[in-house]
PDB file of C-alpha atoms in Angstrom:
ATOM      1  CA  THR A 488       4.709  -4.969 -18.857  1.00  0.00           C
ATOM      2  CA  GLU A 489       1.053  -4.042 -19.178  1.00  0.00           C
ATOM      3  CA  TYR A 490       1.508  -0.910 -17.092  1.00  0.00           C
ATOM      4  CA  GLU A 491       4.606   0.199 -18.991  1.00  0.00           C
ATOM      5  CA  ALA A 492       2.678  -0.024 -22.281  1.00  0.00           C
ATOM      6  CA  ARG A 493      -0.523   1.487 -20.891  1.00  0.00           C
ATOM      7  CA  PHE A 494       1.179   4.501 -19.300  1.00  0.00           C
ATOM      8  CA  ARG A 495       4.242   4.818 -21.562  1.00  0.00           C
ATOM      9  CA  ASP A 496       3.622   8.452 -22.482  1.00  0.00           C
ATOM     10  CA  ALA A 497       1.695   9.453 -19.358  1.00  0.00           C
ATOM     11  CA  VAL A 498       2.748  11.995 -16.800  1.00  0.00           C
ATOM     12  CA  PRO A 499       1.994  10.600 -13.321  1.00  0.00           C
ATOM     13  CA  SER A 500       0.416  13.850 -12.143  1.00  0.00           C
ATOM     14  CA  GLU A 501      -2.079  13.501 -15.007  1.00  0.00           C
ATOM     15  CA  ILE A 502      -3.058   9.873 -14.328  1.00  0.00           C
ATOM     16  CA  GLU A 503      -6.595  10.211 -13.014  1.00  0.00           C
ATOM     17  CA  ASP A 504      -6.595   7.227 -10.649  1.00  0.00           C
ATOM     18  CA  LEU A 505      -3.421   8.378  -8.848  1.00  0.00           C
ATOM     19  CA  VAL A 506      -5.398  11.321  -7.510  1.00  0.00           C
ATOM     20  CA  TRP A 507      -6.722   9.225  -4.604  1.00  0.00           C
ATOM     21  CA  GLY A 508      -3.350   8.480  -3.040  1.00  0.00           C
ATOM     22  CA  ARG A 509      -2.216  12.050  -3.629  1.00  0.00           C
ATOM     23  CA  THR A 510      -5.433  13.415  -2.096  1.00  0.00           C
ATOM     24  CA  LEU A 511      -4.922  11.203   0.945  1.00  0.00           C
ATOM     25  CA  TYR A 512      -1.403  12.546   1.467  1.00  0.00           C
ATOM     26  CA  ARG A 513      -2.377  16.166   0.917  1.00  0.00           C
ATOM     27  CA  SER A 514      -5.260  15.799   3.416  1.00  0.00           C
ATOM     28  CA  VAL A 515      -2.693  15.352   6.191  1.00  0.00           C
ATOM     29  CA  GLY A 516      -0.189  17.894   4.888  1.00  0.00           C
ATOM     30  CA  VAL A 517       2.225  15.499   3.153  1.00  0.00           C
ATOM     31  CA  ASP A 518       3.556  16.440  -0.295  1.00  0.00           C
ATOM     32  CA  PRO A 519       2.935  13.347  -2.490  1.00  0.00           C
ATOM     33  CA  THR A 520       5.658  14.435  -4.903  1.00  0.00           C
ATOM     34  CA  LYS A 521       8.263  14.093  -2.141  1.00  0.00           C
ATOM     35  CA  THR A 522       6.832  11.077  -0.289  1.00  0.00           C
ATOM     36  CA  ARG A 523       4.955   8.843  -2.707  1.00  0.00           C
ATOM     37  CA  PRO A 524       1.996   6.598  -1.931  1.00  0.00           C
ATOM     38  CA  SER A 525       3.081   2.987  -2.485  1.00  0.00           C
ATOM     39  CA  SER A 526       0.650   2.556  -5.397  1.00  0.00           C
ATOM     40  CA  GLU A 527       2.245   5.459  -7.264  1.00  0.00           C
ATOM     41  CA  ALA A 528       5.772   4.289  -6.474  1.00  0.00           C
ATOM     42  CA  LEU A 529       4.900   0.860  -7.914  1.00  0.00           C
ATOM     43  CA  LEU A 530       3.351   2.380 -11.035  1.00  0.00           C
ATOM     44  CA  ARG A 531       6.369   4.619 -11.612  1.00  0.00           C
ATOM     45  CA  ARG A 532       8.628   1.561 -11.318  1.00  0.00           C
ATOM     46  CA  CYS A 533       6.549  -0.264 -13.935  1.00  0.00           C
ATOM     47  CA  MET A 534       6.487   2.799 -16.202  1.00  0.00           C
ATOM     48  CA  ARG A 535      10.312   2.696 -16.208  1.00  0.00           C
ATOM     49  CA  GLY A 536      10.166  -0.931 -17.386  1.00  0.00           C
ATOM     50  CA  LYS A 537      11.398  -2.400 -14.111  1.00  0.00           C
ATOM     51  CA  GLY A 538       8.263  -4.450 -13.372  1.00  0.00           C
ATOM     52  CA  LEU A 539       7.117  -5.491  -9.938  1.00  0.00           C
ATOM     53  CA  TYR A 540       9.401  -6.819  -7.264  1.00  0.00           C
ATOM     54  CA  ARG A 541       9.369 -10.595  -6.728  1.00  0.00           C
ATOM     55  CA  ILE A 542       9.330 -11.072  -2.977  1.00  0.00           C
ATOM     56  CA  ASP A 543       6.701 -13.512  -1.784  1.00  0.00           C
ATOM     57  CA  PRO A 544       3.430 -14.717  -3.378  1.00  0.00           C
ATOM     58  CA  PHE A 545       1.314 -12.704  -0.913  1.00  0.00           C
ATOM     59  CA  VAL A 546       3.410  -9.548  -1.213  1.00  0.00           C
ATOM     60  CA  ASP A 547       3.618  -9.844  -4.997  1.00  0.00           C
ATOM     61  CA  LEU A 548      -0.156 -10.202  -5.207  1.00  0.00           C
ATOM     62  CA  GLY A 549      -0.620  -7.250  -2.847  1.00  0.00           C
ATOM     63  CA  ASN A 550       1.573  -5.131  -5.129  1.00  0.00           C
ATOM     64  CA  ALA A 551      -0.457  -6.193  -8.161  1.00  0.00           C
ATOM     65  CA  ILE A 552      -3.709  -5.323  -6.361  1.00  0.00           C
ATOM     66  CA  SER A 553      -2.319  -1.926  -5.417  1.00  0.00           C
ATOM     67  CA  LEU A 554      -1.633  -1.267  -9.105  1.00  0.00           C
ATOM     68  CA  GLU A 555      -5.015  -2.612 -10.200  1.00  0.00           C
ATOM     69  CA  THR A 556      -6.905  -0.441  -7.719  1.00  0.00           C
ATOM     70  CA  MET A 557      -4.382   2.449  -7.772  1.00  0.00           C
ATOM     71  CA  LEU A 558      -4.717   2.618  -3.991  1.00  0.00           C
ATOM     72  CA  PRO A 559      -1.847   2.226  -1.548  1.00  0.00           C
ATOM     73  CA  LEU A 560      -2.138  -0.793   0.690  1.00  0.00           C
ATOM     74  CA  GLY A 561      -0.264  -2.470   3.475  1.00  0.00           C
ATOM     75  CA  LEU A 562       0.073  -6.196   4.068  1.00  0.00           C
ATOM     76  CA  TYR A 563       0.947  -7.409   7.530  1.00  0.00           C
ATOM     77  CA  ASP A 564       1.462 -10.776   9.195  1.00  0.00           C
ATOM     78  CA  ARG A 565      -1.577 -10.880  11.498  1.00  0.00           C
ATOM     79  CA  ASP A 566       0.220 -13.086  14.023  1.00  0.00           C
ATOM     80  CA  ARG A 567       3.024 -10.513  14.351  1.00  0.00           C
ATOM     81  CA  ILE A 568       0.630  -7.629  15.075  1.00  0.00           C
ATOM     82  CA  ALA A 569       0.472  -6.777  18.775  1.00  0.00           C
ATOM     83  CA  GLY A 570      -3.057  -6.647  20.156  1.00  0.00           C
ATOM     84  CA  ASP A 571      -6.429  -6.947  18.481  1.00  0.00           C
ATOM     85  CA  GLU A 572      -6.798  -3.497  16.983  1.00  0.00           C
ATOM     86  CA  LEU A 573      -5.060  -1.394  14.397  1.00  0.00           C
ATOM     87  CA  LEU A 574      -5.314   2.367  14.421  1.00  0.00           C
ATOM     88  CA  LEU A 575      -4.622   4.818  11.622  1.00  0.00           C
ATOM     89  CA  ARG A 576      -3.335   8.118  12.968  1.00  0.00           C
ATOM     90  CA  LEU A 577      -0.707  10.766  12.408  1.00  0.00           C
ATOM     91  CA  GLY A 578       2.686   9.782  13.724  1.00  0.00           C
ATOM     92  CA  THR A 579       3.998  11.661  16.727  1.00  0.00           C
ATOM     93  CA  GLU A 580       7.197  13.700  16.939  1.00  0.00           C
ATOM     94  CA  GLY A 581      10.214  11.407  16.548  1.00  0.00           C
ATOM     95  CA  GLU A 582       8.076   8.314  15.825  1.00  0.00           C
ATOM     96  CA  SER A 583       9.430   5.784  13.338  1.00  0.00           C
ATOM     97  CA  PHE A 584       9.620   2.068  12.683  1.00  0.00           C
ATOM     98  CA  PRO A 585      12.271  -0.205  11.159  1.00  0.00           C
ATOM     99  CA  GLY A 586      11.342  -0.468   7.492  1.00  0.00           C
ATOM    100  CA  ILE A 587      11.596  -3.562   5.361  1.00  0.00           C
ATOM    101  CA  ARG A 588      15.150  -3.589   3.950  1.00  0.00           C
ATOM    102  CA  ARG A 589      15.451   0.115   4.763  1.00  0.00           C
ATOM    103  CA  ALA A 590      16.516   2.547   7.390  1.00  0.00           C
ATOM    104  CA  PRO A 591      13.926   3.599   9.954  1.00  0.00           C
ATOM    105  CA  VAL A 592      10.760   5.015   8.397  1.00  0.00           C
ATOM    106  CA  ASN A 593       9.850   8.380   9.904  1.00  0.00           C
ATOM    107  CA  VAL A 594       6.093   8.775  10.441  1.00  0.00           C
ATOM    108  CA  ALA A 595       6.098  12.009  12.463  1.00  0.00           C
ATOM    109  CA  GLY A 596       3.232  14.081  11.043  1.00  0.00           C
ATOM    110  CA  ARG A 597       2.415  11.347   8.510  1.00  0.00           C
ATOM    111  CA  LEU A 598      -0.192   8.614   8.383  1.00  0.00           C
ATOM    112  CA  ALA A 599       0.829   5.614  10.454  1.00  0.00           C
ATOM    113  CA  VAL A 600      -0.742   2.228  11.093  1.00  0.00           C
ATOM    114  CA  VAL A 601      -0.283   1.512  14.779  1.00  0.00           C
ATOM    115  CA  ASP A 602      -0.720  -1.611  16.896  1.00  0.00           C
ATOM    116  CA  ALA A 603      -0.264  -2.066  20.654  1.00  0.00           C
ATOM    117  CA  LEU A 604       3.532  -1.732  20.283  1.00  0.00           C
ATOM    118  CA  GLY A 605       3.487   1.389  18.116  1.00  0.00           C
ATOM    119  CA  ALA A 606       3.851   2.366  14.464  1.00  0.00           C
ATOM    120  CA  MET A 607       4.161  -0.568  12.066  1.00  0.00           C
ATOM    121  CA  GLY A 608       3.135   0.695   8.659  1.00  0.00           C
ATOM    122  CA  SER A 609       2.093   3.548   6.427  1.00  0.00           C
ATOM    123  CA  PRO A 610       0.731   4.103   2.912  1.00  0.00           C
ATOM    124  CA  THR A 611       4.377   4.426   1.829  1.00  0.00           C
ATOM    125  CA  SER A 612       6.185   1.628   3.620  1.00  0.00           C
ATOM    126  CA  ASP A 613       5.699  -1.281   6.029  1.00  0.00           C
ATOM    127  CA  SER A 614       7.711  -2.455   9.009  1.00  0.00           C
ATOM    128  CA  GLN A 615      10.088  -5.335   9.370  1.00  0.00           C
ATOM    129  CA  ARG A 616       8.355  -6.330  12.622  1.00  0.00           C
ATOM    130  CA  THR A 617       5.015  -7.188  10.981  1.00  0.00           C
ATOM    131  CA  SER A 618       6.245  -8.088   7.501  1.00  0.00           C
ATOM    132  CA  ILE A 619       5.055 -11.146   5.599  1.00  0.00           C
ATOM    133  CA  ALA A 620       7.340 -14.157   6.124  1.00  0.00           C
ATOM    134  CA  ASP A 621       7.493 -17.750   4.912  1.00  0.00           C
ATOM    135  CA  SER A 622       5.647 -18.748   8.088  1.00  0.00           C
ATOM    136  CA  THR A 623       2.780 -16.266   7.538  1.00  0.00           C
ATOM    137  CA  SER A 624      -0.638 -17.926   7.603  1.00  0.00           C
ATOM    138  CA  ARG A 625      -2.890 -14.927   8.365  1.00  0.00           C
ATOM    139  CA  ILE A 626      -2.670 -11.589   6.590  1.00  0.00           C
ATOM    140  CA  GLU A 627      -4.040  -8.215   7.544  1.00  0.00           C
ATOM    141  CA  LEU A 628      -4.628  -6.028   4.487  1.00  0.00           C
ATOM    142  CA  VAL A 629      -5.067  -2.292   5.001  1.00  0.00           C
ATOM    143  CA  MET A 630      -6.269  -0.287   2.007  1.00  0.00           C
ATOM    144  CA  PHE A 631      -5.675   3.448   2.257  1.00  0.00           C
ATOM    145  CA  ALA A 632      -8.103   5.925   0.702  1.00  0.00           C
ATOM    146  CA  PRO A 633      -9.171   9.519   1.311  1.00  0.00           C
ATOM    147  CA  ILE A 634     -12.537  10.131   2.900  1.00  0.00           C
ATOM    148  CA  ASP A 635     -13.977  11.520  -0.327  1.00  0.00           C
ATOM    149  CA  LEU A 636     -13.435   8.287  -2.279  1.00  0.00           C
ATOM    150  CA  SER A 637     -16.912   6.942  -2.933  1.00  0.00           C
ATOM    151  CA  VAL A 638     -18.104   4.032  -0.824  1.00  0.00           C
ATOM    152  CA  ASP A 639     -18.936   2.207  -4.070  1.00  0.00           C
ATOM    153  CA  ARG A 640     -15.376   2.594  -5.408  1.00  0.00           C
ATOM    154  CA  LEU A 641     -13.831   1.534  -2.100  1.00  0.00           C
ATOM    155  CA  THR A 642     -16.183  -1.449  -1.792  1.00  0.00           C
ATOM    156  CA  LYS A 643     -15.253  -2.553  -5.318  1.00  0.00           C
ATOM    157  CA  ALA A 644     -11.544  -2.247  -4.499  1.00  0.00           C
ATOM    158  CA  ILE A 645     -11.893  -4.290  -1.298  1.00  0.00           C
ATOM    159  CA  THR A 646     -14.040  -6.917  -3.039  1.00  0.00           C
ATOM    160  CA  HIS A 647     -11.484  -7.083  -5.856  1.00  0.00           C
ATOM    161  CA  ALA A 648      -8.638  -7.589  -3.378  1.00  0.00           C
ATOM    162  CA  ALA A 649     -10.520 -10.336  -1.515  1.00  0.00           C
ATOM    163  CA  GLY A 650     -11.332 -12.062  -4.806  1.00  0.00           C
ATOM    164  CA  ARG A 651      -7.734 -11.949  -6.039  1.00  0.00           C
ATOM    165  CA  PHE A 652      -6.400 -13.377  -2.763  1.00  0.00           C
ATOM    166  CA  ALA A 653      -9.010 -16.154  -2.857  1.00  0.00           C
ATOM    167  CA  GLU A 654      -8.256 -16.914  -6.518  1.00  0.00           C
ATOM    168  CA  PHE A 655      -4.467 -16.982  -6.297  1.00  0.00           C
ATOM    169  CA  THR A 656      -3.762 -18.067  -2.723  1.00  0.00           C
ATOM    170  CA  GLY A 657      -6.927 -19.747  -1.504  1.00  0.00           C
ATOM    171  CA  ALA A 658      -7.197 -17.135   1.253  1.00  0.00           C
ATOM    172  CA  GLU A 659     -10.554 -16.456   2.864  1.00  0.00           C
ATOM    173  CA  ALA A 660     -11.617 -12.934   3.803  1.00  0.00           C
ATOM    174  CA  THR A 661     -12.787 -12.423   7.365  1.00  0.00           C
TER     175      THR A 661
END
């Protein structure tokens, strides 16, 4: 793959663009070498020659965008999100959510995306409850970045994501 060839001899800790996900994790006291941002986990998979997962056109595109921007992101079925607002906060003691194809994801002391029913995502993993399904018609994309990422860089990443979704799925950003 392109990423395997591009980063064949690279050491992840020395890949400049991975600094943003690592900085985000460190800012809340999470060791990014033990719990990886999703963008870094995807890159490491590609570096090992495994390529991206093939799950669903929206999810696959989201994974590609995460690699292109080197920022972790979450994709959620908007119609499965409880309430009108999402909040990003540190998870509380004992808080977790059922992960996609995984055991419960512990978010205690870690960044968590929360809706009216509780934790439903993180920069590492997303929940089964709000996951993209065949019936999904509206997607909520959350891009995670540390506060010291420049507004220009973040704006470019968001614009890039919106453009890719429009190009490959016909989606409209709102």
